[in-house]
CSV table of C-alpha atoms in Angstrom, one decimal:
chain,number,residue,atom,x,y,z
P,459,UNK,CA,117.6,27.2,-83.7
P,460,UNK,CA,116.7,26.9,-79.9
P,461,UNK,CA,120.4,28.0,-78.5
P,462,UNK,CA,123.7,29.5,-79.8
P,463,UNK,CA,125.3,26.9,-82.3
P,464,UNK,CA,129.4,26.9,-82.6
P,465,UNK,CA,131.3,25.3,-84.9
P,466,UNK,CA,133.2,23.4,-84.6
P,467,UNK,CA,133.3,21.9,-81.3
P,468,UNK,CA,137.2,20.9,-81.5
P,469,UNK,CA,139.9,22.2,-83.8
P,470,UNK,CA,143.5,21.0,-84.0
P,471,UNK,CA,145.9,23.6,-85.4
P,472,UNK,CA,149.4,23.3,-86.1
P,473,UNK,CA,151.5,26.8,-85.3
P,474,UNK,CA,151.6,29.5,-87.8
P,475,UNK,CA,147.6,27.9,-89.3
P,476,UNK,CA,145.0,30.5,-89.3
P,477,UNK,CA,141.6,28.9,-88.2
P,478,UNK,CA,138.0,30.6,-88.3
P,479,UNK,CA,135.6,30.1,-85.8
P,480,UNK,CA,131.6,30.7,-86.5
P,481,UNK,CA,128.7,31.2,-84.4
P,482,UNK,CA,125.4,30.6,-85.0
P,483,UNK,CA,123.3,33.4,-82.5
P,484,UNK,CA,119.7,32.6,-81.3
P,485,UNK,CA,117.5,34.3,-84.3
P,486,UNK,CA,117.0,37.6,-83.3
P,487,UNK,CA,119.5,38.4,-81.2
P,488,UNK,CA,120.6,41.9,-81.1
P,489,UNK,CA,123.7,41.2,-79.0
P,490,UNK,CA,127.0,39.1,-80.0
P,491,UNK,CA,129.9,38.4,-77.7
P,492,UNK,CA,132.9,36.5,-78.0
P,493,UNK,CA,134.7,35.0,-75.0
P,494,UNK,CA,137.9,33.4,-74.6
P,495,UNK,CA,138.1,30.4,-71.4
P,496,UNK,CA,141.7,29.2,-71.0
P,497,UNK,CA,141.9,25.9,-68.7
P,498,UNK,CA,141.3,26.7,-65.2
P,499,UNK,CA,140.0,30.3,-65.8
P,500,UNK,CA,136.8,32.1,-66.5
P,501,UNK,CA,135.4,33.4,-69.5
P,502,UNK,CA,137.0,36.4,-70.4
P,503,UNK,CA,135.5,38.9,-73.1
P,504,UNK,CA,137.1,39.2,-76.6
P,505,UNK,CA,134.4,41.8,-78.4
P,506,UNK,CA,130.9,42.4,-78.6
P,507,UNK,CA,128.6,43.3,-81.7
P,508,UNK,CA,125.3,45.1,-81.4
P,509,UNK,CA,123.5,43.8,-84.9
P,510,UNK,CA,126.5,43.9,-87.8
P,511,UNK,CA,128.3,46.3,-86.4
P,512,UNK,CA,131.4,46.0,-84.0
P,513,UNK,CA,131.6,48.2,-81.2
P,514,UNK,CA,134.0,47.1,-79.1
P,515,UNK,CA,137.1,44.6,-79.6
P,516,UNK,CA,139.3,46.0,-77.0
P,517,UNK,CA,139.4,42.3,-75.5
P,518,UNK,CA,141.2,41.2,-78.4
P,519,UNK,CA,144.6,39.5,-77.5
P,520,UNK,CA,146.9,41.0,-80.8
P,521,UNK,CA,146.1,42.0,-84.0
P,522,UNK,CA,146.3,37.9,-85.4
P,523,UNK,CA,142.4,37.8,-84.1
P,524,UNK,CA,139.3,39.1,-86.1
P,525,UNK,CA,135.9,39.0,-85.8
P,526,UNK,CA,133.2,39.7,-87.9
P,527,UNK,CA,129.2,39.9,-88.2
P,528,UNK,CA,128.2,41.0,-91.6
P,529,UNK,CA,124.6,40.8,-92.0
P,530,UNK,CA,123.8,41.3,-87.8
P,531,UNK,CA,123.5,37.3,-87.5
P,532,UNK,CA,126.3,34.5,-87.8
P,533,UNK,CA,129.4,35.8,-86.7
P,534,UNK,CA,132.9,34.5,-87.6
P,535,UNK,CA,136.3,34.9,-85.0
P,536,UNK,CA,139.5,34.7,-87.1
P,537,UNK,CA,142.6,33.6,-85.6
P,538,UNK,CA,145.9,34.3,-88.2
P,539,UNK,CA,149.5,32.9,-87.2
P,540,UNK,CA,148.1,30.6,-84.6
P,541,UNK,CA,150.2,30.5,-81.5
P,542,UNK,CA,150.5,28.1,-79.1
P,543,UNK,CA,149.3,30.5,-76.2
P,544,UNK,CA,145.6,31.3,-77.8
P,545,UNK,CA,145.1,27.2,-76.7
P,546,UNK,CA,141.2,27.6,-75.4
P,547,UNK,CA,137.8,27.1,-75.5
P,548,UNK,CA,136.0,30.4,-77.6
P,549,UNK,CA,132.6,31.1,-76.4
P,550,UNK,CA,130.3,32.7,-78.6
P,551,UNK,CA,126.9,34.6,-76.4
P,552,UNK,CA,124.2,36.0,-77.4
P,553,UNK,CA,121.6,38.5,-75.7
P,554,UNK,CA,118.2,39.9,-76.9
P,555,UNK,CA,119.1,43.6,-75.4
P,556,UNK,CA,121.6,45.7,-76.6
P,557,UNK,CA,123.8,47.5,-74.3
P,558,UNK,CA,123.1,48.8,-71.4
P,559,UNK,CA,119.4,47.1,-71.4
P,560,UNK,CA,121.0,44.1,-70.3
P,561,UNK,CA,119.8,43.5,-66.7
P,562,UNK,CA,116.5,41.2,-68.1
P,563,UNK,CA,118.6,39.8,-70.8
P,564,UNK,CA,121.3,37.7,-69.5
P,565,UNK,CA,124.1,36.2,-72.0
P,566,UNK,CA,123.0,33.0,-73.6
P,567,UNK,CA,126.1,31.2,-74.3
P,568,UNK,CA,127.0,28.7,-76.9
P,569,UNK,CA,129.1,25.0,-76.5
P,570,UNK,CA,132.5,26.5,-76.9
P,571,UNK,CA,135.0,25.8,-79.7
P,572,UNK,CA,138.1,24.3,-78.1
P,573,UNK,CA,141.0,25.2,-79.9
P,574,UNK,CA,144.0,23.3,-79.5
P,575,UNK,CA,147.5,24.6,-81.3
P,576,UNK,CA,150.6,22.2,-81.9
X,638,UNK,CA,144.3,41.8,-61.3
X,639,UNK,CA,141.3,39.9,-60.5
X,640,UNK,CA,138.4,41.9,-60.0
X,641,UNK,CA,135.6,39.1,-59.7
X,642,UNK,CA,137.3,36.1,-57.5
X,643,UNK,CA,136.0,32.8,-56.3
X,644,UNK,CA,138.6,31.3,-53.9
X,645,UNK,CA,137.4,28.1,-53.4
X,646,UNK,CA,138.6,25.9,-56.3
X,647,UNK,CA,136.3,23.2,-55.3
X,648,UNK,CA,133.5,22.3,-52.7
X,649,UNK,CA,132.1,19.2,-52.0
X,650,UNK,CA,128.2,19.0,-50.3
X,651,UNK,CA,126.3,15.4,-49.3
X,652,UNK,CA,122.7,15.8,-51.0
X,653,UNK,CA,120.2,17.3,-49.3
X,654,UNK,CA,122.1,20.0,-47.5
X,655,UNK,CA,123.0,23.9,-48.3
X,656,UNK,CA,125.4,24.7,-50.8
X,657,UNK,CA,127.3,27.9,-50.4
X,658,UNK,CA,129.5,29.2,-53.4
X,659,UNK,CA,131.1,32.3,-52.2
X,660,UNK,CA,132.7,35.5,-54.7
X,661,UNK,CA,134.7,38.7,-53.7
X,662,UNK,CA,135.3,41.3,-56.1
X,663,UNK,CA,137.1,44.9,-55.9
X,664,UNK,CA,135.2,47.1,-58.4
X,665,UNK,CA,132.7,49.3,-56.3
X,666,UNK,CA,131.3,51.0,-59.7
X,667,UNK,CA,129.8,47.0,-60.8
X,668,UNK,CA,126.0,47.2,-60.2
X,669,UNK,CA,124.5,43.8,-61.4
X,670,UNK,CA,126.0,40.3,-60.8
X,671,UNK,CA,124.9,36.8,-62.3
X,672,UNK,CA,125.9,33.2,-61.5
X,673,UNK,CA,126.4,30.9,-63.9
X,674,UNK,CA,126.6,27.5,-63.9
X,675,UNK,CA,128.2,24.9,-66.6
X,676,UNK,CA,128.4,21.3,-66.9
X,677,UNK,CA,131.8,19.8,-68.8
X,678,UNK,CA,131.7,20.0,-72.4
X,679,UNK,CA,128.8,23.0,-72.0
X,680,UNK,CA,128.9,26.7,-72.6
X,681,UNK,CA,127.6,28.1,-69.1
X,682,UNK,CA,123.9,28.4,-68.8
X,683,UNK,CA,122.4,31.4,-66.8
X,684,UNK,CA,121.2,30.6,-63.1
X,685,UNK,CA,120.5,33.8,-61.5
X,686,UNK,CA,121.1,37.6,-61.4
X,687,UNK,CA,121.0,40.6,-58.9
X,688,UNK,CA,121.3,43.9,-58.9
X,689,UNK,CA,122.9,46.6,-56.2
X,690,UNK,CA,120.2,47.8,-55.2
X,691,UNK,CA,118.9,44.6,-54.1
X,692,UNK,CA,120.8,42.2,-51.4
X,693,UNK,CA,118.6,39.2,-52.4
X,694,UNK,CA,117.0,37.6,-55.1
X,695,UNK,CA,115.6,33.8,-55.0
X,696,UNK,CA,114.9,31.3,-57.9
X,697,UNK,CA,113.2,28.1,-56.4
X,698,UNK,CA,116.2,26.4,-54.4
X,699,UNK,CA,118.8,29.2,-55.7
X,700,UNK,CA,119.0,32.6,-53.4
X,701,UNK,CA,122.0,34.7,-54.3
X,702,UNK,CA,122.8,37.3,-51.2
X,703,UNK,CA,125.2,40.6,-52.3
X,704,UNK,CA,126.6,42.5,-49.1
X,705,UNK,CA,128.0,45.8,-50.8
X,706,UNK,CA,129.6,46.9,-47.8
X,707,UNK,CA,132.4,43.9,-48.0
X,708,UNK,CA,132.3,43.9,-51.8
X,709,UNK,CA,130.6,40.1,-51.5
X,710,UNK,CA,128.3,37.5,-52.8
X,711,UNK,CA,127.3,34.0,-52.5
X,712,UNK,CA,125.1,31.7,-54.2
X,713,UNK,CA,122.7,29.6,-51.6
X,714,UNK,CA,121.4,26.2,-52.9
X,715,UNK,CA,118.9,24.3,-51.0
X,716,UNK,CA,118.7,21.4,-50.8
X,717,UNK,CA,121.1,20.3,-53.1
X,718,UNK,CA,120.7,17.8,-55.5
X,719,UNK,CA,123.3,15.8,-57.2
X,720,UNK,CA,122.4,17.5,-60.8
X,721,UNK,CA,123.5,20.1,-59.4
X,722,UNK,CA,127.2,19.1,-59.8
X,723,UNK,CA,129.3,21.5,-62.1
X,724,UNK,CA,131.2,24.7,-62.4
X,725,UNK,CA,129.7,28.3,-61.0
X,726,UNK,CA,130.8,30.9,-62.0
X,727,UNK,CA,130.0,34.3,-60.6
X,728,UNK,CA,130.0,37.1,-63.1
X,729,UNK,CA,129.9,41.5,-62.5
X,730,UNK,CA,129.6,44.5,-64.9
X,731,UNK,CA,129.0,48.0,-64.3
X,732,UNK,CA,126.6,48.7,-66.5
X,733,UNK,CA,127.6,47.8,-69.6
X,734,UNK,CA,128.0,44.7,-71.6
X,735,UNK,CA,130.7,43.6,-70.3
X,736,UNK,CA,130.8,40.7,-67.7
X,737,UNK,CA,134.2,40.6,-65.7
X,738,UNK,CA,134.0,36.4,-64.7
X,739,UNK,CA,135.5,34.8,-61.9
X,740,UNK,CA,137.5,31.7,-62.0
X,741,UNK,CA,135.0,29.2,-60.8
X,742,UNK,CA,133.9,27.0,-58.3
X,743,UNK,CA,133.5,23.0,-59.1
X,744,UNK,CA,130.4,21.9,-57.0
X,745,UNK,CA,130.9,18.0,-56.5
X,746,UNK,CA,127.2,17.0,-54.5
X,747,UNK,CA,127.5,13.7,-52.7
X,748,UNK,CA,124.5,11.2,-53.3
């Protein structure tokens, strides 16, 4: 597709619900980033994958989140045990570098799913 | 602690004239900052980029102006233009991958 596809754009989940998240990169993208935007604040970085694999999740809130990109394309972002507190918008980027050769290669960002736990 | 900030929730700017988003940020070691800009309901959508060892870089009616020294940029439109009305938000990494994100700055441009 032209841009990043997310879905879906809203979810509603009741505490204790797991939800899953996908994202839909621009083909060809090396890069994969998850973000998490609570109200009010910036973006703030969950994990990033270069191709399938997962090098670095340290932005990860607790272990109740998960992500995963198993063939280096559409990614999924797990959530288990919703709390009320993970309440966002999860922004799914994609860049055409890897790495470090990101300077020409800006984040291309999808709509956001806003999540919303009862 | 915020490393990337933009203090100024909101600004409001009649059409036509300079718009001047400001950001501060505390890490010496980040080396390339980007602006981006997002409408409601809209990922962000990259505007422009610099790197340290530039102070400017201009895109059309977008300049964006880093002073190392005081650990500053800003984001220069001219002239504005009521499209232009949504949420900047200035962005740093060292580096790397990751992008450290201010809290952003609502642009409201008066027709």
């Amino acid at each position: 597709g032209a841009g990043v596809s997310q879905s879906p754009r809203y979810k509603v989940a009741k505490r204790g619900q797991d939800v899953a998240l996908r994202c839909d990169p621009i083909s060809g993208h090396v890069s994969l980033f998850w973000y998490q935007q609570a109200l009010g604040q910036g973006p703030e970085f969950l994990t990033y994958f270069q191709n399938e694999a997962q090098l670095d999740k340290s932005g990860l809130p607790s272990d109740r989140f998960f992500a995963e990109r198993p063939e280096g394309s559409v990614s999924t972002l797990k959530i288990q045990r919703t709390q009320q507190e993970d309440s966002a918008v999860y922004l799914c980027a994609s860049s055409l570098e890897s790495g470090e050769s990101s300077y020409n290669s800006p984040l291309h960002f999808g709509n956001g799913t806003r999540l919303t736990v009862t | 602690d915020q490393q990337v900030k933009q203090n100024s929730p909101s600004l409001s700017v009649q059409e036509g004239r300079i718009s001047i988003l400001n950001c501060d940020y505390t890490n010496s070691m980040f080396d390339y900052f980007l602006w981006y800009k997002k409408y409601p309901a809209e990922g962000p959508t990259f505007l422009i980029s610099i790197s340290s060892i530039k102070d400017k870089n201009e895109d059309g009616r977008f300049t964006v102006f880093l002073n190392k020294s005081a650990k500053h940029l800003s984001l220069h439109i001219v002239p504005s233009q009521p499209g232009d009305s949504a949420v900047y938000f200035c962005a740093a990494s060292s580096g790397t991958y990751k992008y450290i994100f201010g809290t952003g700055t609502r642009l409201k441009v008066l027709a």
